[in-house]
CSV table of C-alpha atoms in Angstrom, one decimal:
chain,number,residue,atom,x,y,z
A,1,MET,CA,224.5,96.4,209.1
A,2,VAL,CA,227.7,98.2,207.9
A,3,PHE,CA,231.3,97.6,209.0
A,4,SER,CA,234.2,100.1,208.3
A,5,LEU,CA,237.8,98.6,208.0
A,6,GLY,CA,240.5,101.3,207.7
A,7,ALA,CA,240.3,103.0,204.3
A,8,GLY,CA,237.9,100.5,202.7
A,9,THR,CA,234.3,99.8,203.6
A,10,ALA,CA,232.7,96.4,203.7
A,11,PHE,CA,229.0,95.9,203.4
A,12,LEU,CA,227.2,92.9,204.9
A,13,VAL,CA,223.6,92.6,204.2
A,14,LEU,CA,221.8,90.1,206.4
A,15,THR,CA,218.5,88.7,205.0
A,16,PRO,CA,215.9,87.7,207.6
A,17,ALA,CA,214.8,84.0,207.3
A,18,THR,CA,211.4,83.4,205.6
A,19,PRO,CA,208.9,82.1,208.3
A,20,ALA,CA,207.6,78.5,207.6
A,21,ALA,CA,204.1,79.8,207.4
A,22,VAL,CA,204.7,81.6,204.3
A,23,LYS,CA,206.8,79.2,202.5
A,24,PRO,CA,205.2,77.8,199.1
A,25,ALA,CA,203.4,74.5,199.8
A,26,ASP,CA,204.5,71.4,198.2
A,27,PRO,CA,202.6,70.7,195.0
A,28,VAL,CA,199.5,68.4,195.5
A,29,LYS,CA,200.2,65.1,193.9
A,30,GLU,CA,197.0,63.3,194.6
A,31,ILE,CA,193.3,64.3,195.3
A,32,ALA,CA,190.5,62.5,196.8
A,33,VAL,CA,187.8,61.2,194.4
A,34,THR,CA,184.3,62.2,195.2
A,35,GLU,CA,181.1,60.2,194.1
A,36,ARG,CA,178.1,61.6,192.5
A,37,LEU,CA,174.7,59.9,191.3
A,38,VAL,CA,173.9,61.0,187.7
A,39,ASP,CA,171.0,60.2,185.7
A,40,ASP,CA,172.3,61.7,182.5
A,41,ARG,CA,169.3,63.8,181.9
A,42,ARG,CA,169.2,65.8,178.7
A,43,PRO,CA,166.6,67.4,176.4
A,44,VAL,CA,165.6,65.4,173.3
A,45,THR,CA,162.8,65.4,170.8
A,46,LEU,CA,160.4,62.4,170.7
A,47,VAL,CA,158.9,61.8,167.3
A,48,ALA,CA,155.6,60.0,167.3
A,49,ASP,CA,155.0,57.9,164.2
A,50,THR,CA,151.4,57.7,163.3
A,51,GLY,CA,149.3,56.1,160.6
A,52,PRO,CA,147.4,58.0,158.1
A,53,VAL,CA,144.5,60.1,159.2
A,54,THR,CA,140.9,58.6,158.9
A,55,PRO,CA,137.9,60.5,157.7
A,56,ILE,CA,134.9,60.3,159.9
A,57,SER,CA,131.6,60.7,158.1
A,58,SER,CA,128.2,62.0,159.3
A,59,PRO,CA,125.8,59.1,159.9
A,60,ARG,CA,122.9,61.0,158.5
A,61,GLU,CA,121.8,63.9,156.3
A,62,GLY,CA,120.8,67.3,157.6
A,63,LEU,CA,121.9,70.6,159.3
A,64,VAL,CA,124.6,70.5,161.9
A,65,THR,CA,123.0,71.8,165.1
A,66,SER,CA,125.9,70.9,167.5
A,67,LEU,CA,129.7,70.0,166.9
A,68,GLU,CA,132.4,69.6,169.5
A,69,CYS,CA,135.5,69.5,167.4
A,70,ALA,CA,139.1,70.8,167.7
A,71,PRO,CA,142.4,69.4,166.5
A,72,GLY,CA,144.1,67.5,169.2
A,73,SER,CA,140.9,66.9,171.2
A,74,THR,CA,139.8,63.4,172.2
A,75,ILE,CA,136.4,61.7,171.1
A,76,GLU,CA,135.4,59.0,173.7
A,77,SER,CA,133.5,56.0,172.2
A,78,GLY,CA,130.0,56.2,173.6
A,79,SER,CA,130.0,60.0,173.7
A,80,SER,CA,128.2,62.4,171.3
A,81,VAL,CA,130.2,65.2,169.6
A,82,LEU,CA,127.8,65.8,166.7
A,83,SER,CA,124.0,66.5,166.4
A,84,VAL,CA,122.2,66.7,163.2
A,85,GLU,CA,118.9,68.5,163.3
A,86,GLY,CA,118.8,68.2,167.0
A,87,GLU,CA,119.4,64.5,167.2
A,88,PRO,CA,122.8,63.4,168.7
A,89,ALA,CA,124.8,60.9,166.8
A,90,ILE,CA,126.7,58.4,169.3
A,91,ALA,CA,130.3,58.1,168.4
A,92,LEU,CA,131.1,54.3,168.7
A,93,ALA,CA,134.4,52.4,168.3
A,94,THR,CA,133.7,49.0,166.7
A,95,SER,CA,135.9,46.7,164.8
A,96,VAL,CA,133.2,47.0,161.9
A,97,PRO,CA,131.3,50.1,161.3
A,98,MET,CA,127.4,49.6,161.4
A,99,TRP,CA,126.5,49.3,157.6
A,100,ARG,CA,122.9,48.2,158.0
A,101,ASP,CA,119.9,48.5,160.4
A,102,LEU,CA,119.7,45.7,162.8
A,103,GLY,CA,116.8,43.8,164.1
A,104,ILE,CA,116.2,41.1,166.7
A,105,GLY,CA,117.7,37.8,165.5
A,106,ASP,CA,120.3,39.4,163.3
A,107,SER,CA,123.8,38.0,163.5
A,108,GLY,CA,127.2,38.6,162.0
A,109,GLU,CA,130.4,40.4,162.6
A,110,ASP,CA,128.8,43.9,162.8
A,111,VAL,CA,126.4,42.4,165.6
A,112,ARG,CA,129.3,40.9,167.5
A,113,ALA,CA,131.3,44.3,167.2
A,114,LEU,CA,128.3,46.2,168.5
A,115,ALA,CA,127.8,43.8,171.5
A,116,THR,CA,131.5,43.9,172.3
A,117,GLU,CA,131.7,47.6,172.6
A,118,LEU,CA,128.4,47.8,174.4
A,119,THR,CA,129.9,45.3,177.1
A,120,ARG,CA,133.0,47.4,177.4
A,121,LEU,CA,131.0,50.5,178.1
A,122,GLY,CA,129.1,48.7,180.7
A,123,TYR,CA,125.7,48.5,179.1
A,124,LEU,CA,125.7,44.7,178.2
A,125,ALA,CA,126.7,41.7,180.3
A,126,GLY,CA,128.6,39.9,177.6
A,127,GLY,CA,129.1,39.9,173.8
A,128,GLU,CA,126.2,38.4,172.0
A,129,GLN,CA,126.3,36.3,168.8
A,130,ARG,CA,122.9,37.3,167.9
A,131,LEU,CA,121.1,40.6,168.5
A,132,ASP,CA,118.4,40.1,171.2
A,133,ARG,CA,116.4,42.1,173.5
A,134,ASP,CA,119.2,42.5,175.9
A,135,THR,CA,121.2,44.1,173.2
A,136,LEU,CA,118.4,46.4,172.2
A,137,ASN,CA,117.9,47.4,175.9
A,138,ALA,CA,121.6,48.2,176.1
A,139,VAL,CA,121.4,50.4,173.1
A,140,ASN,CA,118.4,52.1,174.5
A,141,ARG,CA,120.1,53.0,177.8
A,142,LEU,CA,123.1,54.3,176.0
A,143,LEU,CA,120.9,56.5,173.6
A,144,THR,CA,118.8,57.7,176.7
A,145,ASP,CA,122.1,58.6,178.6
A,146,ARG,CA,123.1,60.7,175.7
A,147,GLY,CA,119.9,62.5,175.1
A,148,ALA,CA,119.0,60.6,171.9
A,149,ARG,CA,115.9,59.1,170.9
A,150,ALA,CA,115.7,55.5,172.0
A,151,ALA,CA,115.3,52.6,169.5
A,152,ARG,CA,111.8,51.1,169.0
A,153,GLU,CA,110.2,49.2,171.8
A,154,PRO,CA,112.3,46.1,172.4
A,155,VAL,CA,109.4,43.8,173.1
A,156,ALA,CA,108.3,44.2,169.6
A,157,SER,CA,109.6,41.7,167.2
A,158,SER,CA,110.0,44.4,164.5
A,159,ALA,CA,112.2,46.7,166.8
A,160,ARG,CA,115.3,48.0,164.9
A,161,ILE,CA,118.5,49.7,165.6
A,162,LEU,CA,119.0,52.1,162.8
A,163,LYS,CA,122.5,52.5,161.4
A,164,ASP,CA,122.3,56.2,161.5
A,165,THR,CA,122.3,56.2,165.2
A,166,PHE,CA,126.1,55.8,165.5
A,167,MET,CA,128.9,57.7,164.1
A,168,TRP,CA,131.9,55.2,163.7
A,169,ILE,CA,135.2,56.0,165.1
A,170,PRO,CA,138.3,53.9,164.8
A,171,ALA,CA,139.4,53.8,168.5
A,172,VAL,CA,137.9,54.0,171.9
A,173,ARG,CA,139.8,57.2,172.4
A,174,THR,CA,140.0,58.9,169.1
A,175,VAL,CA,142.3,62.0,168.7
A,176,VAL,CA,140.9,64.7,166.3
A,177,ALA,CA,143.3,65.7,163.5
A,178,SER,CA,141.1,68.3,161.8
A,179,CYS,CA,137.5,69.4,161.5
A,180,ALA,CA,135.7,69.6,158.1
A,181,THR,CA,132.4,71.2,158.9
A,182,SER,CA,130.8,73.6,161.5
A,183,ILE,CA,127.4,74.3,163.1
A,184,GLY,CA,124.9,75.6,160.6
A,185,GLN,CA,126.2,73.6,157.5
A,186,ARG,CA,124.4,70.8,155.9
A,187,VAL,CA,125.9,67.4,155.9
A,188,SER,CA,125.1,64.1,154.0
A,189,VAL,CA,125.9,60.5,154.8
A,190,GLU,CA,129.1,60.9,152.5
A,191,SER,CA,130.3,64.1,154.2
A,192,THR,CA,133.3,64.1,156.2
A,193,VAL,CA,132.8,66.0,159.4
A,194,LEU,CA,136.2,65.5,161.0
A,195,SER,CA,139.4,63.5,160.4
A,196,ALA,CA,140.9,61.2,163.2
A,197,GLN,CA,144.6,61.1,163.8
A,198,GLY,CA,146.1,57.9,162.7
A,199,THR,CA,146.9,55.3,165.4
A,200,LEU,CA,150.1,55.9,167.1
A,201,ALA,CA,152.3,53.1,165.8
A,202,THR,CA,155.8,53.8,167.4
A,203,ALA,CA,157.7,56.6,168.9
A,204,HIS,CA,161.4,57.2,168.8
A,205,VAL,CA,164.0,59.7,170.1
A,206,ARG,CA,165.4,61.9,167.3
A,207,ALA,CA,169.0,61.1,166.6
A,208,VAL,CA,171.5,63.1,168.6
A,209,SER,CA,175.2,63.7,168.1
A,210,GLY,CA,177.8,62.0,170.2
A,211,THR,CA,178.3,58.6,171.8
A,212,ILE,CA,175.8,56.9,174.2
A,213,VAL,CA,176.3,56.7,177.9
A,214,PRO,CA,175.7,53.0,178.6
A,215,GLY,CA,172.6,51.8,180.4
A,216,ALA,CA,168.8,51.5,179.8
A,217,ARG,CA,167.1,54.7,179.4
A,218,THR,CA,163.6,56.3,179.7
A,219,VAL,CA,162.0,59.2,178.0
A,220,VAL,CA,160.1,61.9,180.2
A,221,VAL,CA,157.2,63.7,178.4
A,222,GLY,CA,155.6,66.3,180.7
A,223,GLU,CA,154.9,64.3,183.9
A,224,ASP,CA,154.9,60.9,182.3
A,225,THR,CA,157.8,58.5,182.0
A,226,PHE,CA,158.2,55.8,179.3
A,227,ASP,CA,160.6,53.0,178.9
A,228,LEU,CA,162.9,53.1,175.7
A,229,ASP,CA,164.3,49.9,174.0
A,230,SER,CA,167.9,49.8,173.1
A,231,GLU,CA,167.4,51.8,169.9
A,232,GLY,CA,165.6,54.6,171.7
A,233,ARG,CA,162.1,53.6,170.7
A,234,ILE,CA,158.6,53.1,172.4
A,235,LEU,CA,157.1,50.0,171.0
A,236,ASP,CA,154.8,48.6,173.7
A,237,ARG,CA,151.2,49.1,172.8
A,238,SER,CA,150.0,50.0,176.3
A,239,GLU,CA,152.9,52.5,176.5
A,240,LEU,CA,151.9,54.0,173.2
A,241,ASP,CA,148.3,54.3,174.1
A,242,ARG,CA,149.4,56.1,177.3
A,243,LEU,CA,151.6,58.5,175.3
A,244,ALA,CA,148.6,59.2,172.9
A,245,GLN,CA,146.6,60.5,175.9
A,246,THR,CA,149.1,62.9,177.1
A,247,ARG,CA,148.3,66.7,176.8
A,248,ILE,CA,151.7,67.3,175.1
A,249,TYR,CA,151.1,64.7,172.4
A,250,ARG,CA,147.5,66.0,171.6
A,251,GLN,CA,148.7,69.5,171.6
A,252,SER,CA,151.6,68.8,169.1
A,253,LEU,CA,149.0,67.5,166.6
A,254,GLY,CA,147.7,70.9,166.1
A,255,GLY,CA,151.1,72.6,166.0
A,256,ASP,CA,153.7,73.3,163.2
A,257,ALA,CA,155.5,70.0,163.7
A,258,PRO,CA,152.7,67.4,164.4
A,259,GLY,CA,153.8,64.5,166.5
A,260,GLU,CA,157.1,66.1,167.6
A,261,LEU,CA,157.3,66.2,171.4
A,262,PRO,CA,159.7,68.1,173.6
A,263,ALA,CA,161.0,65.6,176.1
A,264,ALA,CA,164.0,64.5,178.3
A,265,SER,CA,166.0,61.3,178.2
A,266,LYS,CA,167.5,59.9,181.3
A,267,LEU,CA,169.1,56.7,182.6
A,268,THR,CA,166.5,54.3,184.1
A,269,GLU,CA,168.7,53.8,187.1
A,270,PRO,CA,171.1,56.5,188.0
A,271,MET,CA,174.7,55.5,188.0
A,272,THR,CA,177.7,56.3,190.3
A,273,ALA,CA,180.0,58.8,188.5
A,274,PHE,CA,183.3,59.9,190.0
A,275,ALA,CA,184.5,63.7,190.0
A,276,VAL,CA,188.2,64.2,189.3
A,277,PRO,CA,190.2,67.3,188.2
A,278,ALA,CA,190.5,67.9,184.6
A,279,SER,CA,194.3,67.7,184.8
A,280,ALA,CA,194.2,64.1,186.1
A,281,LEU,CA,193.1,62.9,182.7
A,282,PHE,CA,195.3,62.0,179.8
A,283,ALA,CA,194.4,60.3,176.6
A,284,SER,CA,195.8,58.8,173.4
A,285,ALA,CA,196.7,61.1,170.6
A,286,ALA,CA,194.2,59.9,168.1
A,287,PRO,CA,190.5,59.6,168.8
A,288,GLU,CA,188.7,56.3,168.4
A,289,PRO,CA,186.2,56.4,165.4
A,290,ALA,CA,182.7,57.4,166.6
A,291,GLY,CA,179.5,57.6,164.6
A,292,ALA,CA,178.2,61.1,164.0
A,293,GLU,CA,174.9,60.3,165.4
A,294,GLN,CA,173.3,57.9,167.8
A,295,THR,CA,169.6,57.1,167.8
A,296,GLN,CA,169.6,56.4,171.6
A,297,SER,CA,168.8,59.4,173.7
A,298,GLY,CA,172.3,60.0,175.0
A,299,GLY,CA,175.5,61.8,174.2
A,300,ALA,CA,179.0,61.9,175.1
A,301,SER,CA,178.6,64.4,177.8
A,302,SER,CA,175.8,65.3,180.4
A,303,GLU,CA,174.6,68.8,180.4
A,304,MET,CA,176.3,69.4,183.9
A,305,GLY,CA,177.9,72.8,183.2
A,306,GLY,CA,179.8,74.8,180.8
A,307,GLY,CA,182.9,73.9,179.0
A,308,GLU,CA,183.7,70.9,176.6
A,309,PRO,CA,184.1,67.8,178.6
A,310,ALA,CA,187.5,66.0,178.6
A,311,GLY,CA,187.7,62.8,176.7
A,312,GLU,CA,186.4,64.2,173.2
A,313,ASP,CA,188.0,65.8,170.3
A,314,VAL,CA,186.6,68.8,168.5
A,315,SER,CA,184.4,66.4,166.2
A,316,GLY,CA,182.8,64.8,169.3
A,317,ALA,CA,184.6,61.5,168.9
A,318,GLN,CA,185.4,59.8,172.2
A,319,ARG,CA,189.1,59.4,172.9
A,320,PRO,CA,190.4,56.6,175.2
A,321,SER,CA,191.0,58.4,178.5
A,322,CYS,CA,192.7,57.3,181.6
A,323,VAL,CA,193.7,58.4,185.0
A,324,VAL,CA,196.3,57.1,187.5
A,325,VAL,CA,194.9,55.4,190.8
A,326,ASP,CA,197.3,54.3,193.3
A,327,GLY,CA,200.2,54.2,190.7
A,328,ARG,CA,198.1,52.2,188.1
A,329,VAL,CA,196.8,53.5,184.8
A,330,GLU,CA,192.9,52.9,184.8
A,331,SER,CA,190.8,53.4,181.8
A,332,ILE,CA,187.7,55.7,182.4
A,333,ARG,CA,184.7,56.9,180.4
A,334,VAL,CA,184.0,60.7,180.5
A,335,ILE,CA,180.3,61.5,180.9
A,336,GLY,CA,180.4,65.2,181.7
A,337,SER,CA,182.1,68.2,183.3
A,338,GLN,CA,181.3,71.1,185.5
A,339,LEU,CA,183.2,73.8,187.4
A,340,GLY,CA,186.7,72.3,186.5
A,341,GLN,CA,185.6,68.8,187.5
A,342,THR,CA,185.2,65.9,185.1
A,343,PHE,CA,182.7,63.3,185.8
A,344,VAL,CA,183.9,59.7,184.8
A,345,LEU,CA,182.9,56.1,185.1
A,346,PHE,CA,185.4,53.4,186.1
A,347,SER,CA,185.0,49.7,185.3
A,348,ASP,CA,182.8,47.8,187.8
A,349,ASN,CA,185.7,46.3,189.9
A,350,VAL,CA,187.5,49.7,190.4
A,351,LYS,CA,186.6,51.8,193.6
A,352,PRO,CA,189.0,54.7,193.4
A,353,GLN,CA,189.9,56.7,196.5
A,354,ARG,CA,192.5,59.1,195.2
A,355,VAL,CA,193.8,59.9,191.8
A,356,SER,CA,197.1,61.5,190.6
A,357,VAL,CA,196.5,65.3,189.8
A,358,HIS,CA,199.4,65.6,187.2
A,359,PRO,CA,200.2,62.2,185.7
A,360,ALA,CA,203.5,61.8,184.2
A,361,ALA,CA,203.8,63.0,180.5
A,362,ASP,CA,205.1,59.7,179.2
A,363,LEU,CA,202.3,57.5,180.4
A,364,LYS,CA,200.2,55.6,177.8
A,365,CYS,CA,196.5,55.2,177.9
A,366,PRO,CA,195.4,51.9,176.5
A,367,ARG,CA,192.7,51.6,173.8
């Protein structure tokens, strides 16, 4: 609107008032904290530590007429994978290999070992101290079941169990490391027909960079889960035997890196993490010293998404990090980040509801 006064002209510009609906909103000072259960799952390599391979010899001389052998395959005690001149050799896992022919009345550690395995296989009622007709009958039933010629008639006092009846193997489930012969080749009692993989002694998670998210952990191999100790190892004998029977373990034995298994490590019990905006975190200027590697299957950040998680410097060292909760500075542990959110752990007695979005620049984060 313009007004004219005499010879001069005065201009008055009237600016319309800004509607309240389009005024800039007050900056957000606090934001609600959200919870999320996390198991800190991450890919790892599980390294199986085995003993030396064991050569397995043919129990008799002759032409190989049947052989079931492949690296990584399993030989069950009481089965037959080798035939020499049409006669099956029974694989048998005993604490002492059969080193002599046995007759009724014989005793010794080899007799007890034979009776123990026949009992485990269900062919004998109990371990015998001396070889008797029950033991001979048990052997005959096993041989008949496997298509082998039975031992001599057990009622005769001269009945014998020939040592070339059995091919000794070191474990009830023996994993083949390599094959040394094939059908059509001649073997002798000194000939190695295959090599058995050494017994699985321990397994451990290969060291990974970063710090460890606290808590008991497990390792997942295919469909199977195994408990880890505090150093990322499997030591329990039953757990190691179970690992040795997994398809992934057996397949690894015939691969380029025998005994190295693709796996995943995760917390045994998921823990409650809290999602806060990255801007809510502040840290000390200097990082705490941190080891370059940890043997446990964890790292400083979960693989929750892209971006480098808050709370670490470029070397991976964990910096003391804090947020402001209800006006108080609280220490937190960063475990991951995703889509602009940082996932953190508080101490057990802190149950945050809201955090400051932009803490004051002069706040100090205690170590």
